[in-house]
């Protein structure tokens, strides 16, 4: 395969893209063979504009302005994906689709966290089958090469977007980012729209393989809990993102009939503690690092994050990533989280603790 060089618009460095020999010959004979609106160049601009996992409102707004102007273009795009979701006991009875219709980033799509799940599971929000995920992405009009920026509601701030971003990564979607956050997007005066979502053209999305290395199962976590304080154990840390009241067992779970408490040896890191109390965006990296150090988290040991149903666990997992605690290979999310745990553990195992034990 031959290659041609593409000159970056702001520097003299080069990006090399493989093309056929015939294409290379054609490119050398005509300066118009590779223009800034080609798919290769669009992909490069999107990745260059969004270099970190968390992106600011300005970074996203600037990236969206570089999207291909034509709706029939095959060039990769930057797509805002709303992951708005509320707890089943939300005091105002709000729903994700409701707030999406009220205010959203222009041309955003809506990812329904209550529908793109394993519908055969007894537990909420379990990862869907690869075929289900691919069908959802196709219906959203998202192509494999698109850059997806997931965001939350302005009402809650960072909450469910990290879970959706993690889901995309588990299924191998390479270019995924989290907006930090939509509340700041609105406060800074970036454009929004409302009303019903416009018609989206579906695109075939290949059925992916699941990256099981990012996911902890009930059996995995049970083994960790049983090994707690045993000599020679690996020392995997469990971080619980639920409120302290639920973790200690003093407050009830939001789902009726579910006992509260925590897993042996788990560390309570309520997800709201990794967020700025005013903006509900992630804290700066230095503050996140200090928080985890104060909690006694070892950055060099494996970590499993958990919560109620696997949603806010990923808020903590994302904060760990930002703080430099662990690696993608040493961090996992317990998919079933406390809802599965409290229903599956046997009383004889003594694997539900209360108070500070």
XYZ file of C-alpha atoms in Angstrom:
357
model
C 0.000 0.000 0.000
C 1.229 3.477 -0.841
C 0.491 6.490 1.316
C -0.028 10.184 0.883
C 0.718 13.025 3.256
C -1.963 15.386 4.517
C -0.839 18.798 5.693
C -2.425 19.872 8.946
C -4.063 23.288 8.721
C -2.136 24.695 11.688
C 1.250 23.030 11.469
C 3.730 21.483 9.096
C 3.534 18.024 10.685
C 1.997 15.258 8.618
C -0.571 12.502 8.999
C -0.062 9.478 6.782
C -3.119 7.633 5.512
C -2.889 4.356 3.548
C -4.466 4.465 0.109
C -4.219 2.406 -3.020
C -1.369 2.932 -5.474
C -3.820 4.284 -8.014
C -5.166 6.794 -5.541
C -1.655 7.851 -4.605
C -0.818 8.418 -8.254
C -3.968 10.453 -8.722
C -3.225 12.513 -5.618
C 0.255 13.359 -6.824
C -1.120 14.681 -10.106
C -3.850 16.865 -8.653
C -3.786 19.089 -5.586
C -7.572 18.760 -5.301
C -7.483 14.988 -4.764
C -7.501 15.406 -1.002
C -9.614 18.246 0.342
C -10.441 19.214 3.944
C -13.970 17.807 3.576
C -12.796 14.249 2.986
C -13.551 11.514 5.560
C -9.876 11.133 6.514
C -9.499 14.819 7.249
C -12.783 14.990 9.178
C -11.709 12.092 11.383
C -8.397 13.784 12.042
C -10.029 17.091 12.980
C -12.515 15.439 15.344
C -9.829 13.485 17.189
C -7.524 16.490 17.323
C -10.271 18.748 18.703
C -11.278 16.282 21.435
C -8.026 14.938 22.784
C -9.146 14.073 26.334
C -11.946 11.846 27.588
C -13.678 14.711 29.392
C -14.393 17.638 27.092
C -15.448 21.174 27.924
C -18.517 22.853 26.422
C -16.297 25.099 24.295
C -14.324 22.141 22.949
C -17.517 20.363 21.946
C -19.060 23.477 20.419
C -15.919 24.089 18.350
C -15.858 20.451 17.218
C -19.521 20.516 16.173
C -18.823 23.514 13.942
C -16.385 21.340 11.979
C -18.989 18.662 11.215
C -19.644 17.950 7.520
C -22.316 20.420 6.352
C -24.143 17.913 4.171
C -26.523 15.438 5.869
C -25.669 12.838 3.225
C -21.922 13.084 3.789
C -20.166 9.828 4.634
C -17.440 11.635 6.571
C -17.147 10.851 10.298
C -19.019 13.273 12.517
C -19.039 14.478 16.103
C -22.411 13.454 17.539
C -23.815 14.692 20.864
C -25.632 11.859 22.617
C -28.003 12.675 25.465
C -27.984 10.055 28.226
C -30.528 11.787 30.469
C -31.904 9.431 33.116
C -33.583 9.835 36.492
C -33.970 7.478 39.425
C -37.293 5.605 39.585
C -38.140 7.477 42.793
C -37.416 10.938 41.356
C -39.494 13.332 43.511
C -40.600 15.348 40.473
C -41.406 12.330 38.343
C -39.022 13.463 35.615
C -37.899 11.228 32.771
C -34.924 11.402 30.453
C -36.899 11.776 27.243
C -38.972 14.534 28.841
C -35.997 16.769 29.628
C -34.415 15.862 26.284
C -37.435 17.334 24.526
C -37.343 20.416 26.737
C -33.720 21.363 26.083
C -30.849 19.660 24.295
C -27.756 20.272 22.217
C -28.767 20.847 18.580
C -28.993 17.626 16.562
C -28.371 15.486 19.639
C -29.679 11.926 19.772
C -31.244 10.270 22.821
C -29.880 7.062 24.330
C -32.573 5.397 26.448
C -30.805 3.803 29.394
C -33.961 1.906 30.337
C -34.308 0.272 26.918
C -30.802 -0.491 25.652
C -30.304 -3.210 28.254
C -30.432 -6.955 28.729
C -34.206 -7.344 28.766
C -33.920 -10.964 29.869
C -32.099 -10.065 33.083
C -33.764 -9.761 36.474
C -31.605 -6.723 37.209
C -31.910 -3.212 35.738
C -29.396 -1.679 33.329
C -27.394 -4.827 32.683
C -25.355 -4.554 29.493
C -27.348 -5.480 26.392
C -26.446 -8.249 23.995
C -24.084 -7.101 21.224
C -26.890 -7.447 18.677
C -29.177 -5.221 20.771
C -26.447 -2.610 21.135
C -25.733 -2.596 17.397
C -29.438 -2.194 16.611
C -29.694 0.769 18.996
C -26.673 2.483 17.461
C -28.083 1.895 13.993
C -31.426 3.431 14.965
C -29.575 6.430 16.384
C -27.848 6.882 13.042
C -24.410 6.499 14.605
C -21.642 4.980 12.521
C -18.669 3.112 13.926
C -16.252 5.856 12.850
C -18.256 8.710 14.419
C -17.006 10.519 17.505
C -19.683 10.399 20.210
C -19.853 12.915 23.058
C -22.238 11.763 25.780
C -23.892 14.260 28.100
C -26.318 14.465 31.020
C -29.127 16.791 32.053
C -28.560 20.294 33.360
C -30.826 19.388 36.302
C -28.581 16.644 37.696
C -25.199 17.421 36.183
C -22.879 14.445 35.751
C -24.917 11.337 36.515
C -25.733 8.774 33.815
C -23.588 9.928 30.874
C -20.466 8.094 32.110
C -22.450 4.829 32.156
C -23.485 5.276 28.527
C -19.956 6.292 27.536
C -18.605 3.199 29.289
C -21.174 1.039 27.504
C -19.965 2.319 24.143
C -16.367 1.575 25.120
C -17.261 -1.918 26.351
C -18.646 -2.598 22.878
C -15.542 -1.263 21.196
C -16.705 2.145 19.954
C -13.338 3.835 19.791
C -14.096 7.556 19.805
C -16.141 8.314 22.921
C -16.043 11.353 25.208
C -18.035 12.800 28.111
C -19.184 16.424 28.170
C -18.190 18.071 31.451
C -21.047 19.126 31.493
C -24.414 20.164 29.997
C -25.212 22.527 32.870
C -22.082 24.500 31.980
C -22.998 24.257 28.285
C -26.252 26.074 29.043
C -24.707 28.538 31.511
C -22.019 29.507 28.988
C -24.650 30.325 26.378
C -23.974 27.583 23.853
C -26.881 26.783 21.497
C -29.770 24.531 22.495
C -33.005 23.381 20.893
C -36.262 21.812 22.052
C -39.192 19.804 20.728
C -39.446 16.381 19.149
C -36.281 14.850 17.757
C -35.784 15.268 14.035
C -35.860 12.283 11.701
C -32.616 10.323 11.766
C -31.336 8.235 8.902
C -30.355 4.814 10.184
C -26.921 3.447 9.357
C -25.814 -0.182 9.599
C -23.715 -0.708 12.721
C -21.619 -3.883 12.905
C -22.392 -6.299 15.723
C -19.447 -5.863 18.103
C -17.728 -8.092 20.598
C -17.977 -7.234 24.275
C -14.796 -6.297 26.128
C -15.337 -8.447 29.204
C -12.126 -7.138 30.785
C -13.987 -3.934 31.670
C -16.840 -5.760 33.410
C -16.983 -7.431 36.828
C -19.565 -10.161 37.358
C -21.326 -11.227 40.539
C -18.999 -14.213 40.769
C -15.951 -11.944 40.469
C -17.098 -9.628 43.243
C -18.228 -12.471 45.492
C -14.755 -13.984 45.318
C -13.209 -10.601 46.161
C -15.527 -10.177 49.150
C -14.873 -13.695 50.444
C -11.117 -13.107 50.162
C -11.276 -9.852 52.115
C -8.515 -9.739 54.743
C -7.292 -13.208 53.806
C -3.549 -13.618 53.693
C -2.249 -13.819 50.145
C -5.379 -12.332 48.572
C -4.884 -10.059 45.573
C -6.284 -7.090 47.464
C -8.806 -5.909 44.894
C -10.499 -2.734 46.111
C -14.267 -2.263 45.883
C -15.455 1.343 45.640
C -19.161 1.905 46.327
C -20.689 5.044 44.787
C -23.965 4.965 46.760
C -24.755 7.454 49.509
C -23.232 6.854 52.910
C -26.666 6.176 54.400
C -27.328 3.352 51.973
C -23.781 2.034 52.383
C -24.060 1.876 56.186
C -27.553 0.392 56.004
C -29.128 3.339 57.819
C -31.106 4.511 54.772
C -33.335 2.351 52.577
C -32.604 1.501 48.970
C -34.791 3.286 46.398
C -36.052 -0.064 45.129
C -38.679 -1.582 47.446
C -37.748 -4.764 49.261
C -34.011 -4.405 48.702
C -31.833 -4.414 51.812
C -29.168 -1.748 52.193
C -25.636 -2.168 53.513
C -22.345 -2.903 51.794
C -19.883 -5.557 50.693
C -17.100 -6.560 53.099
C -14.061 -4.339 52.727
C -15.699 -1.895 50.331
C -14.783 1.787 50.410
C -17.627 4.283 50.301
C -17.056 7.021 47.709
C -20.466 8.649 47.107
C -20.442 9.746 43.483
C -21.454 13.327 44.315
C -18.155 13.743 46.180
C -16.209 13.602 42.900
C -18.324 16.455 41.500
C -18.224 20.196 42.037
C -21.115 21.012 44.421
C -22.265 23.971 42.303
C -21.748 22.949 38.681
C -22.023 19.165 39.193
C -19.088 18.771 36.811
C -16.100 16.583 37.660
C -13.640 18.096 40.115
C -10.159 19.006 38.834
C -7.655 16.160 38.712
C -5.658 17.305 41.732
C -8.781 17.432 43.898
C -9.882 13.998 42.708
C -6.477 12.578 43.523
C -6.585 14.069 47.017
C -10.105 12.711 47.578
C -9.142 9.147 46.679
C -5.997 9.359 48.781
C -8.078 10.532 51.743
C -10.419 7.570 51.228
C -7.454 5.204 51.380
C -7.630 4.059 47.763
C -4.387 2.508 46.512
C -3.696 3.637 42.917
C -1.573 0.557 42.286
C -4.131 -2.106 43.193
C -7.048 -3.338 41.056
C -10.356 -1.537 41.567
C -13.977 -2.563 41.043
C -16.567 0.225 41.142
C -20.145 -0.503 42.159
C -23.332 1.393 43.053
C -27.063 0.632 42.947
C -27.517 -0.558 39.360
C -24.170 0.136 37.696
C -24.887 3.740 36.664
C -23.098 6.027 39.128
C -20.367 3.418 39.605
C -19.047 4.673 36.276
C -19.003 8.246 37.596
C -16.478 7.048 40.176
C -14.654 4.930 37.590
C -14.318 7.995 35.358
C -13.034 10.056 38.285
C -10.441 7.345 38.971
C -9.334 7.586 35.352
C -9.021 11.358 35.589
C -7.064 11.127 38.855
C -4.665 8.546 37.442
C -5.759 5.766 39.793
C -5.374 2.382 38.184
C -5.301 1.626 34.474
C -8.015 0.597 32.013
C -6.787 -2.960 32.559
C -6.950 -2.788 36.370
C -10.337 -1.077 36.737
C -13.713 -2.755 36.292
C -17.352 -1.885 36.866
C -19.688 -4.321 38.603
C -22.529 -4.403 36.097
C -25.250 -5.755 38.397
C -24.038 -3.741 41.398
C -25.973 -3.680 44.675
C -29.338 -4.586 43.148
C -27.931 -7.914 41.995
C -25.730 -8.388 45.055
C -28.489 -7.931 47.639
C -30.714 -10.425 45.826
C -28.125 -13.127 45.205
C -25.916 -13.400 48.287
C -26.778 -16.145 50.750
C -27.424 -15.147 54.376
C -24.933 -17.792 55.493
C -22.143 -15.996 53.621
C -22.409 -12.850 55.774
C -21.632 -10.736 52.726
C -23.901 -7.806 53.586
C -22.405 -5.568 56.243
C -23.937 -2.571 57.999
C -22.638 0.457 59.932
C -18.935 1.106 59.319
C -17.909 -2.558 59.448
